[in-house]
Amino acid sequence: MNTISRSDFNYICELVRRRAAIVLEPDKAYLIETRLTPLARQNGFDSLQALIASLRLNAADSLHRKVVEAITIHETSFFRDAHPFETLQTTILPNLLARRSASQTLAIWCAACSSGQEPFSVAMLAREHFPALVKGRLRIIATDLSGAVLARAREGLYSQTEINRGLPAMLLTRYFDKQGLHWQIKPDIRRMVDFRQNNLAENWPLLPQMDIIFMRNVLIYFGLETKKAILAKVRGILKPDGYLFLGSSETTLNLDAGFEPISMGKTICYQLR
Ligand SMILES: C[S@@+](CC[C@H](N)C(=O)[O-])C[C@H]1O[C@@H](n2cnc3c(N)ncnc32)[C@H](O)[C@@H]1O
């Protein structure tokens, strides 16, 4: 393993911060080395240093984009952490449905959806427990910065290892087809999710007012000002009685006083004050 120089480390940190707002701490040199050394080889460079030298020289975009993709953590799983989905099923969706008229659509946004397991978990949950909602009254929008994970999400094709992480066997048999060594989510579940590219740190596309926003395990990668700016924009599109889900190590506390944490069993959601 080659050791990255401080100047190359700083260059990559700046690139990733500028493109994705992701802040790499000084102890993340190993991450850059382990992720970018294979990328350097795949792209015909002798070393990581040669890859970075080429990045510095060329304004061409595709290699820079690949570097940002390679550094970004896309970790996700079906029904990640389990309890937020239980709370969605037992409390939040019944509450919202009781408050909405039978003709109103519920809008759910999975921001930073990675390869799709999170929005597909929501779609399967709705299919299983709220069949009336699925008939034209549910809109699920899922966004991510990475075109590569979005392409995977749109295909809905998962390895056995990804399936083993959190997907109940009953849902596998109901909603997936075997495709060689992989499993593909059925077209009617795939069609329930509208996947779009969006950088949370830049201008957002036009989005409807949301009943529920999942923005889980992404704010942790951003600096303080970026987190504050994103939460302020979330306030702008969350309905007055809507719910925001963050990751288990994330919070709005000390970032945005406009949100109130609401405890529901093991789950903490955030609502507008
Ligand atoms: C760790 S995954 C979380 C996936 C899912 N929300 C979950 O909790 O399982 C973080 C995702 O955030 C995305 N991401 C990183 N920076 C982003 C940005 N600036 N805008 C939008 N998405 C971003 C990454 O591409 C990655 O797919």
GROMACS .gro file of C-alpha atoms and ligand atoms in nm:
model
  300
    1MET     CA    1   0.000   0.000   0.000
    2ASN     CA    2   0.140   0.341  -0.093
    3THR     CA    3   0.117   0.622   0.156
    4ILE     CA    4  -0.062   0.927   0.034
    5SER     CA    5   0.118   1.263   0.067
    6ARG     CA    6  -0.046   1.543   0.265
    7SER     CA    7  -0.087   1.749  -0.051
    8ASP     CA    8  -0.261   1.461  -0.238
    9PHE     CA    9  -0.478   1.393   0.068
   10ASN     CA   10  -0.581   1.759   0.081
   11TYR     CA   11  -0.653   1.759  -0.291
   12ILE     CA   12  -0.890   1.460  -0.261
   13CYS     CA   13  -1.057   1.605   0.050
   14GLU     CA   14  -1.123   1.928  -0.134
   15LEU     CA   15  -1.258   1.747  -0.442
   16VAL     CA   16  -1.497   1.539  -0.233
   17ARG     CA   17  -1.605   1.840  -0.027
   18ARG     CA   18  -1.669   2.051  -0.338
   19ARG     CA   19  -1.862   1.782  -0.526
   20ALA     CA   20  -2.055   1.610  -0.246
   21ALA     CA   21  -2.015   1.833   0.062
   22ILE     CA   22  -1.861   1.529   0.233
   23VAL     CA   23  -1.599   1.619   0.495
   24LEU     CA   24  -1.312   1.371   0.528
   25GLU     CA   25  -1.145   1.379   0.869
   26PRO     CA   26  -0.763   1.373   0.883
   27ASP     CA   27  -0.768   1.005   0.989
   28LYS     CA   28  -0.934   0.902   0.660
   29ALA     CA   29  -0.612   0.865   0.458
   30TYR     CA   30  -0.659   0.484   0.472
   31LEU     CA   31  -1.005   0.524   0.315
   32ILE     CA   32  -0.861   0.719   0.024
   33GLU     CA   33  -0.581   0.465  -0.023
   34THR     CA   34  -0.798   0.153  -0.004
   35ARG     CA   35  -1.071   0.293  -0.228
   36LEU     CA   36  -0.866   0.481  -0.486
   37THR     CA   37  -0.575   0.239  -0.539
   38PRO     CA   38  -0.802  -0.018  -0.716
   39LEU     CA   39  -0.969   0.267  -0.909
   40ALA     CA   40  -0.625   0.386  -1.024
   41ARG     CA   41  -0.544   0.037  -1.158
   42GLN     CA   42  -0.884  -0.003  -1.328
   43ASN     CA   43  -0.823   0.326  -1.508
   44GLY     CA   44  -0.475   0.232  -1.630
   45PHE     CA   45  -0.262   0.423  -1.378
   46ASP     CA   46   0.051   0.271  -1.218
   47SER     CA   47  -0.022   0.417  -0.878
   48LEU     CA   48  -0.256   0.627  -0.671
   49GLN     CA   49  -0.014   0.917  -0.709
   50ALA     CA   50  -0.040   0.893  -1.088
   51LEU     CA   51  -0.419   0.898  -1.069
   52ILE     CA   52  -0.416   1.210  -0.851
   53ALA     CA   53  -0.161   1.379  -1.078
   54SER     CA   54  -0.395   1.319  -1.371
   55LEU     CA   55  -0.693   1.454  -1.174
   56ARG     CA   56  -0.496   1.770  -1.103
   57LEU     CA   57  -0.405   1.816  -1.469
   58ASN     CA   58  -0.737   1.736  -1.636
   59ALA     CA   59  -1.054   1.928  -1.609
   60ALA     CA   60  -1.240   1.631  -1.765
   61ASP     CA   61  -1.520   1.530  -1.539
   62SER     CA   62  -1.569   1.155  -1.553
   63LEU     CA   63  -1.256   1.055  -1.357
   64HIS     CA   64  -1.329   1.314  -1.089
   65ARG     CA   65  -1.680   1.176  -1.060
   66LYS     CA   66  -1.552   0.819  -1.028
   67VAL     CA   67  -1.321   0.930  -0.747
   68VAL     CA   68  -1.607   1.091  -0.554
   69GLU     CA   69  -1.821   0.778  -0.610
   70ALA     CA   70  -1.539   0.556  -0.485
   71ILE     CA   71  -1.488   0.757  -0.166
   72THR     CA   72  -1.859   0.785  -0.080
   73ILE     CA   73  -2.003   0.533   0.167
   74HIS     CA   74  -2.312   0.368   0.017
   75GLU     CA   75  -2.378   0.132   0.308
   76THR     CA   76  -2.749   0.043   0.337
   77SER     CA   77  -2.980  -0.252   0.390
   78PHE     CA   78  -3.345  -0.352   0.372
   79PHE     CA   79  -3.545  -0.235   0.678
   80ARG     CA   80  -3.225  -0.087   0.824
   81ASP     CA   81  -3.248  -0.067   1.205
   82ALA     CA   82  -3.595  -0.234   1.188
   83HIS     CA   83  -3.767  -0.010   1.448
   84PRO     CA   84  -3.817   0.298   1.223
   85PHE     CA   85  -4.015   0.079   0.984
   86GLU     CA   86  -4.217  -0.074   1.270
   87THR     CA   87  -4.301   0.278   1.390
   88LEU     CA   88  -4.393   0.378   1.035
   89GLN     CA   89  -4.631   0.083   1.015
   90THR     CA   90  -4.786   0.092   1.361
   91THR     CA   91  -4.800   0.465   1.434
   92ILE     CA   92  -4.700   0.714   1.168
   93LEU     CA   93  -4.885   0.590   0.861
   94PRO     CA   94  -5.207   0.517   1.058
   95ASN     CA   95  -5.185   0.868   1.216
   96LEU     CA   96  -5.132   1.042   0.885
   97LEU     CA   97  -5.405   0.841   0.713
   98ALA     CA   98  -5.649   0.932   0.988
   99ARG     CA   99  -5.569   1.300   0.934
  100ARG     CA  100  -5.587   1.297   0.553
  101SER     CA  101  -5.900   1.270   0.342
  102ALA     CA  102  -5.948   0.954   0.136
  103SER     CA  103  -5.854   1.139  -0.182
  104GLN     CA  104  -5.523   1.285  -0.058
  105THR     CA  105  -5.191   1.141  -0.170
  106LEU     CA  106  -4.916   1.072   0.084
  107ALA     CA  107  -4.571   1.181  -0.030
  108ILE     CA  108  -4.261   1.010   0.108
  109TRP     CA  109  -3.907   1.115   0.019
  110CYS     CA  110  -3.603   0.894   0.075
  111ALA     CA  111  -3.317   1.142   0.045
  112ALA     CA  112  -2.980   0.968  -0.001
  113CYS     CA  113  -3.142   0.636  -0.091
  114SER     CA  114  -2.823   0.461  -0.203
  115SER     CA  115  -2.900   0.140  -0.400
  116GLY     CA  116  -3.272   0.150  -0.319
  117GLN     CA  117  -3.318  -0.085  -0.022
  118GLU     CA  118  -3.471   0.195   0.191
  119PRO     CA  119  -3.743   0.315  -0.053
  120PHE     CA  120  -3.820  -0.044  -0.154
  121SER     CA  121  -3.861  -0.133   0.216
  122VAL     CA  122  -4.117   0.149   0.242
  123ALA     CA  123  -4.290   0.033  -0.078
  124MET     CA  124  -4.313  -0.331   0.041
  125LEU     CA  125  -4.437  -0.220   0.384
  126ALA     CA  126  -4.710  -0.014   0.220
  127ARG     CA  127  -4.803  -0.302  -0.008
  128GLU     CA  128  -4.829  -0.542   0.284
  129HIS     CA  129  -5.013  -0.327   0.535
  130PHE     CA  130  -5.180  -0.037   0.354
  131PRO     CA  131  -5.316  -0.178   0.027
  132ALA     CA  132  -5.565   0.107  -0.017
  133LEU     CA  133  -5.278   0.358  -0.003
  134VAL     CA  134  -5.087   0.180  -0.275
  135LYS     CA  135  -5.377   0.220  -0.517
  136GLY     CA  136  -5.272   0.564  -0.645
  137ARG     CA  137  -5.247   0.744  -0.310
  138LEU     CA  138  -4.879   0.695  -0.234
  139ARG     CA  139  -4.591   0.877  -0.396
  140ILE     CA  140  -4.238   0.763  -0.310
  141ILE     CA  141  -3.952   0.976  -0.440
  142ALA     CA  142  -3.598   0.852  -0.381
  143THR     CA  143  -3.289   1.059  -0.453
  144ASP     CA  144  -2.913   1.024  -0.427
  145LEU     CA  145  -2.607   1.210  -0.549
  146SER     CA  146  -2.454   0.902  -0.706
  147GLY     CA  147  -2.562   0.807  -1.057
  148ALA     CA  148  -2.404   0.463  -1.007
  149VAL     CA  149  -2.616   0.368  -0.703
  150LEU     CA  150  -2.928   0.512  -0.868
  151ALA     CA  151  -2.870   0.292  -1.174
  152ARG     CA  152  -2.852  -0.009  -0.940
  153ALA     CA  153  -3.163   0.103  -0.754
  154ARG     CA  154  -3.363   0.143  -1.075
  155GLU     CA  155  -3.265  -0.210  -1.177
  156GLY     CA  156  -3.359  -0.342  -0.832
  157LEU     CA  157  -3.110  -0.629  -0.857
  158TYR     CA  158  -2.954  -0.752  -0.532
  159SER     CA  159  -2.695  -1.012  -0.434
  160GLN     CA  160  -2.776  -1.290  -0.188
  161THR     CA  161  -2.566  -1.107   0.074
  162GLU     CA  162  -2.773  -0.790   0.031
  163ILE     CA  163  -3.094  -0.993   0.052
  164ASN     CA  164  -2.972  -1.165   0.371
  165ARG     CA  165  -2.934  -0.827   0.538
  166GLY     CA  166  -3.276  -0.743   0.678
  167LEU     CA  167  -3.523  -0.875   0.421
  168PRO     CA  168  -3.779  -1.115   0.577
  169ALA     CA  169  -3.809  -1.445   0.385
  170MET     CA  170  -4.179  -1.389   0.328
  171LEU     CA  171  -4.115  -1.059   0.149
  172LEU     CA  172  -3.841  -1.221  -0.060
  173THR     CA  173  -4.082  -1.485  -0.189
  174ARG     CA  174  -4.359  -1.232  -0.251
  175TYR     CA  175  -4.174  -0.945  -0.411
  176PHE     CA  176  -3.856  -1.078  -0.577
  177ASP     CA  177  -3.771  -1.293  -0.878
  178LYS     CA  178  -3.454  -1.503  -0.890
  179GLN     CA  179  -3.217  -1.385  -1.162
  180GLY     CA  180  -2.917  -1.623  -1.173
  181LEU     CA  181  -2.727  -1.564  -0.850
  182HIS     CA  182  -2.920  -1.244  -0.781
  183TRP     CA  183  -3.272  -1.141  -0.686
  184GLN     CA  184  -3.466  -0.872  -0.870
  185ILE     CA  185  -3.749  -0.679  -0.709
  186LYS     CA  186  -4.072  -0.724  -0.906
  187PRO     CA  187  -4.169  -0.452  -1.155
  188ASP     CA  188  -4.482  -0.347  -0.965
  189ILE     CA  189  -4.275  -0.260  -0.655
  190ARG     CA  190  -4.005  -0.100  -0.868
  191ARG     CA  191  -4.266   0.119  -1.036
  192MET     CA  192  -4.377   0.253  -0.696
  193VAL     CA  193  -4.049   0.443  -0.654
  194ASP     CA  194  -3.949   0.746  -0.859
  195PHE     CA  195  -3.564   0.759  -0.850
  196ARG     CA  196  -3.396   1.093  -0.922
  197GLN     CA  197  -3.047   1.237  -0.891
  198ASN     CA  198  -3.004   1.517  -0.638
  199ASN     CA  199  -2.715   1.671  -0.449
  200LEU     CA  200  -2.852   1.762  -0.107
  201ALA     CA  201  -2.590   2.034  -0.073
  202GLU     CA  202  -2.695   2.211  -0.393
  203ASN     CA  203  -3.025   2.339  -0.532
  204TRP     CA  204  -3.299   2.081  -0.497
  205PRO     CA  205  -3.530   1.994  -0.786
  206LEU     CA  206  -3.893   2.084  -0.749
  207LEU     CA  207  -4.034   1.843  -0.492
  208PRO     CA  208  -4.388   1.817  -0.354
  209GLN     CA  209  -4.457   1.897   0.012
  210MET     CA  210  -4.366   1.580   0.199
  211ASP     CA  211  -4.560   1.385   0.462
  212ILE     CA  212  -4.252   1.180   0.554
  213ILE     CA  213  -3.885   1.235   0.484
  214PHE     CA  214  -3.621   0.968   0.536
  215MET     CA  215  -3.282   1.137   0.543
  216ARG     CA  216  -3.088   0.869   0.718
  217ASN     CA  217  -2.714   0.821   0.755
  218VAL     CA  218  -2.609   1.102   0.525
  219LEU     CA  219  -2.592   1.418   0.740
  220ILE     CA  220  -2.308   1.254   0.936
  221TYR     CA  221  -2.079   1.303   0.638
  222PHE     CA  222  -2.136   1.679   0.614
  223GLY     CA  223  -1.990   1.980   0.795
  224LEU     CA  224  -2.194   2.187   1.040
  225GLU     CA  225  -2.300   2.462   0.797
  226THR     CA  226  -2.408   2.211   0.532
  227LYS     CA  227  -2.618   2.019   0.789
  228LYS     CA  228  -2.786   2.343   0.899
  229ALA     CA  229  -2.856   2.453   0.541
  230ILE     CA  230  -3.005   2.113   0.452
  231LEU     CA  231  -3.225   2.101   0.764
  232ALA     CA  232  -3.352   2.453   0.688
  233LYS     CA  233  -3.452   2.334   0.340
  234VAL     CA  234  -3.616   2.024   0.489
  235ARG     CA  235  -3.831   2.256   0.703
  236GLY     CA  236  -3.944   2.421   0.381
  237ILE     CA  237  -4.079   2.104   0.223
  238LEU     CA  238  -4.200   1.901   0.524
  239LYS     CA  239  -4.575   1.934   0.581
  240PRO     CA  240  -4.668   2.098   0.915
  241ASP     CA  241  -4.766   1.758   1.062
  242GLY     CA  242  -4.506   1.557   0.866
  243TYR     CA  243  -4.226   1.342   1.007
  244LEU     CA  244  -3.851   1.347   0.949
  245PHE     CA  245  -3.646   1.032   1.010
  246LEU     CA  246  -3.271   1.067   1.059
  247GLY     CA  247  -3.009   0.793   1.111
  248SER     CA  248  -2.956   0.654   1.461
  249SER     CA  249  -2.644   0.865   1.519
  250GLU     CA  250  -2.795   1.183   1.373
  251THR     CA  251  -3.005   1.457   1.530
  252THR     CA  252  -3.139   1.806   1.469
  253LEU     CA  253  -3.039   1.910   1.824
  254ASN     CA  254  -2.794   2.200   1.830
  255LEU     CA  255  -2.841   2.233   1.454
  256ASP     CA  256  -3.196   2.351   1.397
  257ALA     CA  257  -3.434   2.467   1.670
  258GLY     CA  258  -3.727   2.445   1.427
  259PHE     CA  259  -3.756   2.069   1.482
  260GLU     CA  260  -3.896   1.892   1.783
  261PRO     CA  261  -3.779   1.536   1.858
  262ILE     CA  262  -4.069   1.296   1.913
  263SER     CA  263  -4.002   0.959   2.082
  264MET     CA  264  -4.209   0.664   1.969
  265GLY     CA  265  -4.077   0.349   2.135
  266LYS     CA  266  -3.718   0.307   2.019
  267THR     CA  267  -3.768   0.555   1.734
  268ILE     CA  268  -3.700   0.927   1.749
  269CYS     CA  269  -3.862   1.126   1.467
  270TYR     CA  270  -3.862   1.499   1.417
  271GLN     CA  271  -4.161   1.725   1.359
  272LEU     CA  272  -4.185   2.097   1.295
  273ARG     CA  273  -4.241   2.302   1.609
  274LIG     C1  274  -2.460   0.556   0.400
  274LIG     S1  275  -2.566   0.578   0.262
  274LIG     C2  276  -2.724   0.583   0.342
  274LIG     C3  277  -2.829   0.511   0.264
  274LIG     C4  278  -2.966   0.502   0.333
  274LIG     N1  279  -3.024   0.632   0.355
  274LIG     C5  280  -2.957   0.427   0.463
  274LIG     O1  281  -2.964   0.486   0.570
  274LIG     O2  282  -2.940   0.305   0.459
  274LIG     C6  283  -2.532   0.748   0.223
  274LIG     C7  284  -2.577   0.788   0.084
  274LIG     O3  285  -2.570   0.930   0.077
  274LIG     C8  286  -2.535   0.966  -0.054
  274LIG     N2  287  -2.479   1.102  -0.054
  274LIG     C9  288  -2.357   1.144  -0.011
  274LIG     N3  289  -2.343   1.275  -0.029
  274LIG    C10  290  -2.459   1.318  -0.083
  274LIG    C11  291  -2.505   1.445  -0.125
  274LIG     N4  292  -2.428   1.555  -0.115
  274LIG     N5  293  -2.630   1.454  -0.178
  274LIG    C12  294  -2.709   1.344  -0.188
  274LIG     N6  295  -2.670   1.221  -0.151
  274LIG    C13  296  -2.547   1.208  -0.099
  274LIG    C14  297  -2.434   0.860  -0.096
  274LIG     O4  298  -2.423   0.850  -0.237
  274LIG    C15  299  -2.491   0.734  -0.028
  274LIG     O5  300  -2.567   0.659  -0.118
   0.00000   0.00000   0.00000
